[in-house]
CSV table of C-alpha atoms in Angstrom, one decimal:
chain,number,residue,atom,x,y,z
A,1,MET,CA,-53.6,-15.4,71.0
A,2,SER,CA,-50.1,-14.7,72.3
A,3,ASP,CA,-49.1,-15.7,75.6
A,4,ALA,CA,-46.3,-12.9,75.7
A,5,ILE,CA,-45.7,-11.4,78.8
A,6,ALA,CA,-44.2,-7.8,79.2
A,7,VAL,CA,-42.3,-7.3,82.5
A,8,ASP,CA,-44.6,-5.0,84.8
A,9,GLU,CA,-43.3,-1.8,86.4
A,10,ALA,CA,-44.5,-3.3,89.8
A,11,LEU,CA,-42.4,-6.1,89.3
A,12,ILE,CA,-39.3,-4.1,88.3
A,13,ALA,CA,-39.9,-2.1,91.4
A,14,GLN,CA,-39.7,-5.2,93.7
A,15,ALA,CA,-36.3,-6.6,91.8
A,16,SER,CA,-34.7,-3.0,92.3
A,17,GLU,CA,-35.2,-3.4,96.0
A,18,ILE,CA,-34.3,-6.9,95.8
A,19,LEU,CA,-30.7,-5.8,93.8
A,20,LYS,CA,-30.2,-2.6,95.8
A,21,ALA,CA,-30.4,-5.0,99.0
A,22,CYS,CA,-28.2,-7.4,97.3
A,23,ALA,CA,-25.5,-4.8,96.5
A,24,ALA,CA,-25.5,-3.3,99.9
A,25,ARG,CA,-24.7,-6.6,101.5
A,26,GLY,CA,-22.3,-7.6,98.6
A,27,GLU,CA,-24.2,-10.5,97.4
A,28,LEU,CA,-24.8,-12.2,94.3
A,29,LEU,CA,-28.0,-13.6,93.1
A,30,THR,CA,-28.8,-16.6,90.7
A,31,THR,CA,-32.0,-17.9,89.4
A,32,ALA,CA,-33.2,-21.4,88.5
A,33,GLU,CA,-36.6,-21.2,86.5
A,34,SER,CA,-38.6,-24.1,85.0
A,35,CYS,CA,-42.3,-23.1,84.3
A,36,THR,CA,-41.5,-19.1,84.2
A,37,GLY,CA,-39.0,-19.8,81.1
A,38,GLY,CA,-36.5,-16.9,82.1
A,39,LEU,CA,-39.2,-14.5,83.1
A,40,LEU,CA,-37.6,-13.9,86.7
A,41,ALA,CA,-34.2,-13.5,85.2
A,42,ALA,CA,-35.5,-10.7,82.5
A,43,THR,CA,-37.8,-9.1,85.2
A,44,LEU,CA,-34.2,-8.6,87.2
A,45,THR,CA,-32.0,-7.7,84.4
A,46,ALA,CA,-34.8,-4.9,83.2
A,47,VAL,CA,-33.5,-3.0,86.4
A,48,PRO,CA,-30.4,-0.8,85.4
A,49,GLY,CA,-27.2,-1.7,86.8
A,50,ALA,CA,-28.1,-5.3,87.6
A,51,SER,CA,-25.0,-6.7,86.4
A,52,GLN,CA,-23.3,-5.9,89.5
A,53,VAL,CA,-25.3,-8.4,91.5
A,54,PHE,CA,-27.2,-10.8,89.1
A,55,GLU,CA,-24.6,-13.5,88.1
A,56,ARG,CA,-26.4,-15.8,86.3
A,57,GLY,CA,-29.8,-17.7,85.5
A,58,PHE,CA,-30.7,-20.9,84.4
A,59,VAL,CA,-33.7,-21.8,82.3
A,60,THR,CA,-33.8,-25.6,83.1
A,61,TYR,CA,-37.5,-26.5,81.3
A,62,SER,CA,-36.7,-30.4,81.0
A,63,ASN,CA,-36.2,-32.6,83.8
A,64,ALA,CA,-32.6,-33.6,82.3
A,65,ALA,CA,-31.6,-29.7,82.4
A,66,LYS,CA,-32.3,-29.6,85.7
A,67,SER,CA,-30.0,-32.8,86.5
A,68,GLU,CA,-27.4,-31.6,84.1
A,69,MET,CA,-27.2,-28.2,84.9
A,70,LEU,CA,-28.3,-27.7,88.5
A,71,GLY,CA,-27.3,-31.2,89.9
A,72,VAL,CA,-31.0,-32.1,90.6
A,73,PRO,CA,-30.5,-35.8,91.4
A,74,TYR,CA,-32.9,-37.6,88.8
A,75,TRP,CA,-33.9,-40.2,91.2
A,76,LEU,CA,-35.6,-37.0,93.1
A,77,ILE,CA,-37.4,-36.0,90.3
A,78,GLU,CA,-38.7,-39.6,89.5
A,79,ARG,CA,-39.7,-39.8,93.4
A,80,HIS,CA,-41.3,-36.1,93.7
A,81,GLY,CA,-42.0,-35.2,90.2
A,82,ALA,CA,-40.3,-31.9,88.9
A,83,VAL,CA,-43.2,-29.8,90.5
A,84,SER,CA,-42.5,-30.5,94.2
A,85,GLU,CA,-40.8,-28.8,97.2
A,86,ASP,CA,-37.8,-31.0,97.0
A,87,VAL,CA,-37.0,-30.5,93.5
A,88,ALA,CA,-37.5,-26.6,94.0
A,89,ARG,CA,-35.1,-26.4,96.9
A,90,ALA,CA,-32.5,-28.8,95.0
A,91,MET,CA,-32.8,-26.4,92.0
A,92,ALA,CA,-32.3,-23.5,94.0
A,93,GLY,CA,-29.2,-25.0,96.0
A,94,GLY,CA,-27.9,-26.2,92.8
A,95,ALA,CA,-28.2,-22.9,91.2
A,96,ILE,CA,-25.8,-21.5,93.8
A,97,THR,CA,-23.4,-24.7,93.8
A,98,HIS,CA,-23.1,-24.1,90.1
A,99,SER,CA,-22.5,-20.4,90.1
A,100,ARG,CA,-20.4,-17.6,92.0
A,101,ALA,CA,-23.9,-16.1,93.5
A,102,THR,CA,-24.7,-16.2,97.4
A,103,LEU,CA,-28.4,-16.2,97.0
A,104,GLY,CA,-30.5,-18.1,94.5
A,105,VAL,CA,-34.1,-18.5,94.1
A,106,ALA,CA,-35.8,-21.5,92.0
A,107,ILE,CA,-39.3,-21.8,90.4
A,108,THR,CA,-40.9,-25.0,89.3
A,109,GLY,CA,-44.9,-25.5,88.4
A,110,ILE,CA,-47.4,-26.1,85.7
A,111,ALA,CA,-48.4,-23.1,83.8
A,112,GLY,CA,-50.9,-25.0,81.5
A,113,PRO,CA,-52.9,-25.3,80.0
A,114,ASP,CA,-51.7,-29.0,79.7
A,115,GLY,CA,-49.2,-31.2,82.1
A,116,SER,CA,-51.9,-31.4,85.1
A,117,THR,CA,-52.7,-34.4,87.1
A,118,PRO,CA,-55.3,-34.8,89.8
A,119,ASP,CA,-52.4,-34.2,92.4
A,120,LYS,CA,-50.9,-31.3,90.6
A,121,PRO,CA,-53.2,-29.2,89.0
A,122,VAL,CA,-52.6,-26.0,86.6
A,123,GLY,CA,-51.4,-22.9,88.7
A,124,LEU,CA,-49.6,-25.5,91.2
A,125,VAL,CA,-46.1,-24.0,91.9
A,126,TYR,CA,-43.3,-24.3,94.1
A,127,ILE,CA,-40.6,-21.5,94.8
A,128,ALA,CA,-37.4,-22.2,96.9
A,129,ALA,CA,-34.9,-19.5,97.8
A,130,GLY,CA,-31.7,-19.2,100.1
A,131,ARG,CA,-28.3,-18.4,100.8
A,132,LYS,CA,-25.1,-20.3,100.4
A,133,ASP,CA,-24.3,-22.4,102.9
A,134,GLY,CA,-27.7,-21.2,104.8
A,135,GLU,CA,-31.1,-22.1,105.2
A,136,ILE,CA,-33.6,-22.9,101.9
A,137,ARG,CA,-37.1,-21.2,102.4
A,138,HIS,CA,-39.8,-22.7,100.3
A,139,GLU,CA,-43.3,-21.8,99.2
A,140,ARG,CA,-46.5,-23.8,97.8
A,141,CYS,CA,-48.5,-21.8,95.6
A,142,SER,CA,-51.9,-22.7,94.3
A,143,PHE,CA,-52.9,-20.0,91.8
A,144,GLY,CA,-55.5,-22.1,89.8
A,145,ASP,CA,-56.2,-21.9,86.4
A,146,VAL,CA,-55.9,-18.3,85.7
A,147,GLY,CA,-54.1,-18.6,82.4
A,148,ARG,CA,-50.6,-19.6,81.4
A,149,ALA,CA,-49.2,-16.0,81.4
A,150,GLU,CA,-50.9,-14.8,84.6
A,151,ILE,CA,-49.3,-18.1,86.5
A,152,ARG,CA,-46.1,-17.0,85.2
A,153,ARG,CA,-46.5,-13.4,86.5
A,154,LEU,CA,-47.6,-14.4,89.9
A,155,SER,CA,-44.7,-17.3,90.2
A,156,VAL,CA,-42.5,-14.0,89.6
A,157,GLU,CA,-44.0,-11.9,91.9
A,158,ARG,CA,-44.0,-14.5,94.9
A,159,ALA,CA,-40.5,-15.9,93.9
A,160,LEU,CA,-39.6,-11.8,94.3
A,161,GLY,CA,-41.1,-11.6,97.7
A,162,LEU,CA,-39.6,-14.8,99.0
A,163,LEU,CA,-36.2,-13.2,98.1
A,164,LEU,CA,-37.3,-10.2,100.0
A,165,SER,CA,-38.0,-12.2,103.0
A,166,LEU,CA,-34.4,-13.1,103.1
A,167,MET,CA,-33.1,-9.6,103.0
């Protein structure tokens, strides 16, 4: 059975709203993704004209990529785990720092079916979003074991919602 995900129209409509708000404010947007593997960037770039505000996306699936591409301190990952509020915040800040963007969002979590621990079950996702030189907000999501594709889709939906809360 394939775990492929089609970008759905409701998510594209939400992404369109974010991109219009960014364009109106003169903001550039960047993404940093782990468990969603680029699905958030794909959703944003499914909107015609996204190139006016979508600056770049980072897919940092491994811990090494989080450190190398986003500057997430390796000790932070070792101390809190890649799936944590601290790492999500560092990913969002790092995406902004390592781009020309003024607004960034990050997702890190456990989409399953493997990789869980008693403290970090399948469906646990941390999302962080913020502006350059501003507050970085975060959200902890517990989606449960609803399947890998659905966890990834729900993560994108919540990340878009967090971005909208910054508009």
